[in-house]
Structure formats: C-alpha cells, structure tokens
Coordinates of C-alpha atoms in Angstrom, one line a residue:
X1 CA -15.7 3.2 0.7
X2 CA -14.8 6.6 2.3
X3 CA -11.1 6.3 1.4
X4 CA -12.0 5.3 -2.2
X5 CA -14.4 8.2 -2.5
X6 CA -11.7 10.7 -1.4
X7 CA -9.0 9.2 -3.6
X8 CA -11.3 9.1 -6.6
X9 CA -12.0 12.8 -6.1
X10 CA -8.2 13.3 -6.4
X11 CA -8.3 11.4 -9.7
X12 CA -7.1 7.9 -8.6
X13 CA -9.0 4.8 -9.9
X14 CA -8.1 2.6 -6.9
X15 CA -5.7 1.9 -4.1
X16 CA -3.9 -0.8 -2.3
X17 CA -3.1 -1.0 1.4
X18 CA -0.2 -3.2 2.4
X19 CA 1.7 -3.7 5.6
X20 CA 5.3 -4.9 6.2
X21 CA 7.4 -6.0 9.0
X22 CA 11.2 -6.1 9.0
X23 CA 13.4 -7.9 11.5
X24 CA 16.9 -9.3 11.2
X25 CA 17.2 -8.4 7.6
X26 CA 14.1 -10.2 6.6
X27 CA 10.9 -8.4 5.3
X28 CA 7.4 -9.7 5.1
X29 CA 4.7 -7.9 3.1
X30 CA 1.0 -8.5 3.5
X31 CA -1.9 -7.2 1.5
X32 CA -4.4 -5.6 3.9
X33 CA -7.1 -4.6 1.4
X34 CA -7.5 -3.2 -2.1
X35 CA -10.0 -1.5 -4.3
X36 CA -8.2 -2.5 -7.4
X37 CA -9.9 -5.1 -9.6
X38 CA -9.8 -8.6 -8.1
X39 CA -7.9 -10.1 -11.1
X40 CA -5.1 -7.5 -10.7
X41 CA -4.8 -8.1 -6.9
X42 CA -4.9 -11.9 -7.4
X43 CA -2.1 -11.7 -10.0
X44 CA 0.0 -9.5 -7.7
X45 CA -0.4 -11.8 -4.7
X46 CA -0.1 -15.1 -6.6
X47 CA 3.2 -14.0 -8.2
X48 CA 4.5 -12.5 -4.9
X49 CA 5.0 -9.2 -6.7
X50 CA 4.7 -7.1 -3.5
X51 CA 8.3 -8.0 -2.6
X52 CA 9.5 -7.0 -6.1
X53 CA 7.4 -3.9 -6.6
X54 CA 9.7 -0.9 -7.0
X55 CA 7.0 1.4 -5.7
X56 CA 6.6 -0.6 -2.5
X57 CA 10.4 -0.9 -2.1
X58 CA 10.8 2.9 -2.6
X59 CA 8.0 3.5 0.0
X60 CA 10.0 1.6 2.7
X61 CA 12.9 4.1 2.4
X62 CA 11.0 7.4 1.7
X63 CA 10.3 9.8 4.5
X64 CA 7.2 11.3 2.8
X65 CA 4.6 10.7 0.1
X66 CA 5.8 10.6 -3.5
X67 CA 4.4 10.3 -7.0
X68 CA 5.5 7.4 -9.2
X69 CA 5.3 6.5 -12.8
X70 CA 6.4 4.1 -15.5
X71 CA 10.0 5.2 -15.1
X72 CA 10.2 3.7 -11.6
X73 CA 10.2 0.2 -13.2
X74 CA 13.5 -1.4 -14.4
X75 CA 12.7 -3.1 -17.8
X76 CA 15.6 -5.5 -17.3
X77 CA 13.9 -7.2 -14.4
X78 CA 11.2 -9.8 -15.2
X79 CA 9.1 -9.0 -12.1
X80 CA 9.1 -5.3 -13.0
X81 CA 8.0 -6.1 -16.6
X82 CA 5.2 -8.3 -15.1
X83 CA 4.1 -5.4 -12.8
X84 CA 4.2 -2.9 -15.7
X85 CA 2.1 -5.2 -17.9
X86 CA -0.5 -5.6 -15.1
X87 CA -0.7 -1.9 -14.6
X88 CA -0.8 -1.2 -18.4
X89 CA -3.7 -3.6 -18.8
X90 CA -5.7 -1.4 -16.3
X91 CA -4.6 1.8 -17.9
X92 CA -2.6 2.8 -14.8
X93 CA 0.1 5.4 -15.7
X94 CA 1.3 6.1 -12.2
X95 CA 0.2 7.0 -8.7
X96 CA 1.0 8.4 -5.4
X97 CA 2.3 6.4 -2.5
X98 CA 2.6 7.2 1.3
X99 CA 4.0 5.1 4.1
X100 CA 3.3 5.3 7.8
X101 CA 6.2 3.9 9.8
X102 CA 5.9 2.2 13.1
X103 CA 8.3 0.5 15.6
X104 CA 7.4 -3.0 16.5
X105 CA 9.4 -3.9 19.6
X106 CA 13.2 -3.4 20.0
X107 CA 14.3 -5.5 17.0
X108 CA 11.7 -4.9 14.4
X109 CA 10.1 -2.1 12.4
X110 CA 7.3 -2.0 10.0
X111 CA 4.7 0.2 8.5
X112 CA 1.6 0.5 6.3
X113 CA 1.7 1.7 2.7
X114 CA -1.1 3.3 0.8
X115 CA -0.5 3.1 -3.0
X116 CA -3.1 5.1 -5.0
X117 CA -3.0 4.3 -8.7
X118 CA -4.5 5.9 -11.8
X119 CA -4.1 8.0 -14.9
X120 CA -6.1 11.2 -14.3
X121 CA -4.6 12.5 -11.0
X122 CA -3.1 15.9 -10.6
X123 CA 0.6 16.0 -9.6
X124 CA 0.7 18.6 -6.9
X125 CA 1.8 19.3 -3.3
X126 CA -1.8 19.3 -2.2
X127 CA -2.4 15.8 -3.6
X128 CA 0.7 14.5 -1.8
X129 CA -0.5 16.0 1.4
X130 CA -4.0 14.6 1.0
X131 CA -2.7 11.1 0.3
X132 CA -0.4 11.3 3.4
X133 CA -3.4 12.4 5.5
X134 CA -5.6 9.6 4.1
X135 CA -2.8 7.1 4.9
X136 CA -2.6 8.3 8.4
X137 CA -6.3 7.9 8.9
X138 CA -6.3 4.4 7.5
X139 CA -3.3 3.5 9.7
X140 CA -5.2 4.8 12.8
X141 CA -8.4 3.0 11.9
X142 CA -6.6 -0.3 11.3
X143 CA -4.9 0.1 14.6
X144 CA -8.2 0.6 16.3
X145 CA -9.8 -2.4 14.6
X146 CA -6.8 -4.6 15.6
X147 CA -7.1 -3.4 19.2
X148 CA -10.8 -4.1 19.4
X149 CA -10.2 -7.5 17.8
X150 CA -7.5 -8.3 20.4
X151 CA -9.7 -7.3 23.3
X152 CA -12.5 -9.5 21.9
X153 CA -10.2 -12.4 21.6
X154 CA -9.0 -11.9 25.2
X155 CA -12.6 -11.7 26.4
X156 CA -13.5 -15.0 24.6
X157 CA -10.4 -16.7 25.9
X158 CA -11.0 -15.6 29.6
X159 CA -12.4 -18.5 31.6
X160 CA -15.6 -17.9 33.4
X161 CA -15.5 -18.5 37.2

C-alpha cells in the first residue's frame, strides 16, 4: 500500500513487480505482485506475456530507470500487439521501469523489476530517481521477507531433541 501511495503521487495508476533468473542462456520470469487490475494481470500471466514484454526485456539490459511508451512495442509482433491492447484497454500510455540486479551464485544472475504504468505521470529526472529508490526499497523488503521465511522453514524443519 505504501509503494502504491508513493507511485500514485507521482502520477502512476499501478505497478507490477516481477523477478527473473537467468542461467545458461535460459530466463525465467515470475510475477511477485501487482496493483494493476486482476483481469489485466491474469491476461498477462495466462498468455505468458512477461517473456515477450518489450519493457521487461529492455529492463534486463538497462543500467538505470527509464520511461517507456507505446513506441516501445513492435506492431509486427502478435505478443506486442496483445500487450498494447491490454494496456490501451486500461488507458495506460506509458510508464517508468527500474530494475535492481543481483548475482545468484557463480553461474546465474537475476533481478527484480518495478514497472509503474499510467497516463498522468511527469517525465522528469526526479521521477526516474524516485522510481529507482522505490524499486530499491521493494527489493530490500522482499529480501528481508524471504530471509525471515527461510529461517522460519529451518526452525520448523529442525528436529526437537
């Protein structure tokens, strides 16, 4: 709720948090959570559009946050047309995306992507910086939650003497 509050103050209607892992040339994307409408999220997941989303793809190679718009989609590709239709139906004209990279062992890398979407946001350096800071905070919080969950699983799995 706090992340959505701050992003809405920047003019975004919602956001999606995804993670990915890449190893041996293969990539796996996972939806962590989203404040976008459930029908939009379900259509994205059911059609496996995360792997084809040009914004997600671009985020994996960018070194900083970036703004995106309708021109980031290739109208020749069916998956891009599908994504554009879903976004058009919501009134999404673009957004701002930030990725936090992480190394996962010697052979794999990955990261977390925050993709804020909307139509009434301001395109400015301060918005880019704010979205990057928010992404860093979400990444840190998810890491803490995963660590707590792992400790809890270890405690449950420990035999009692």
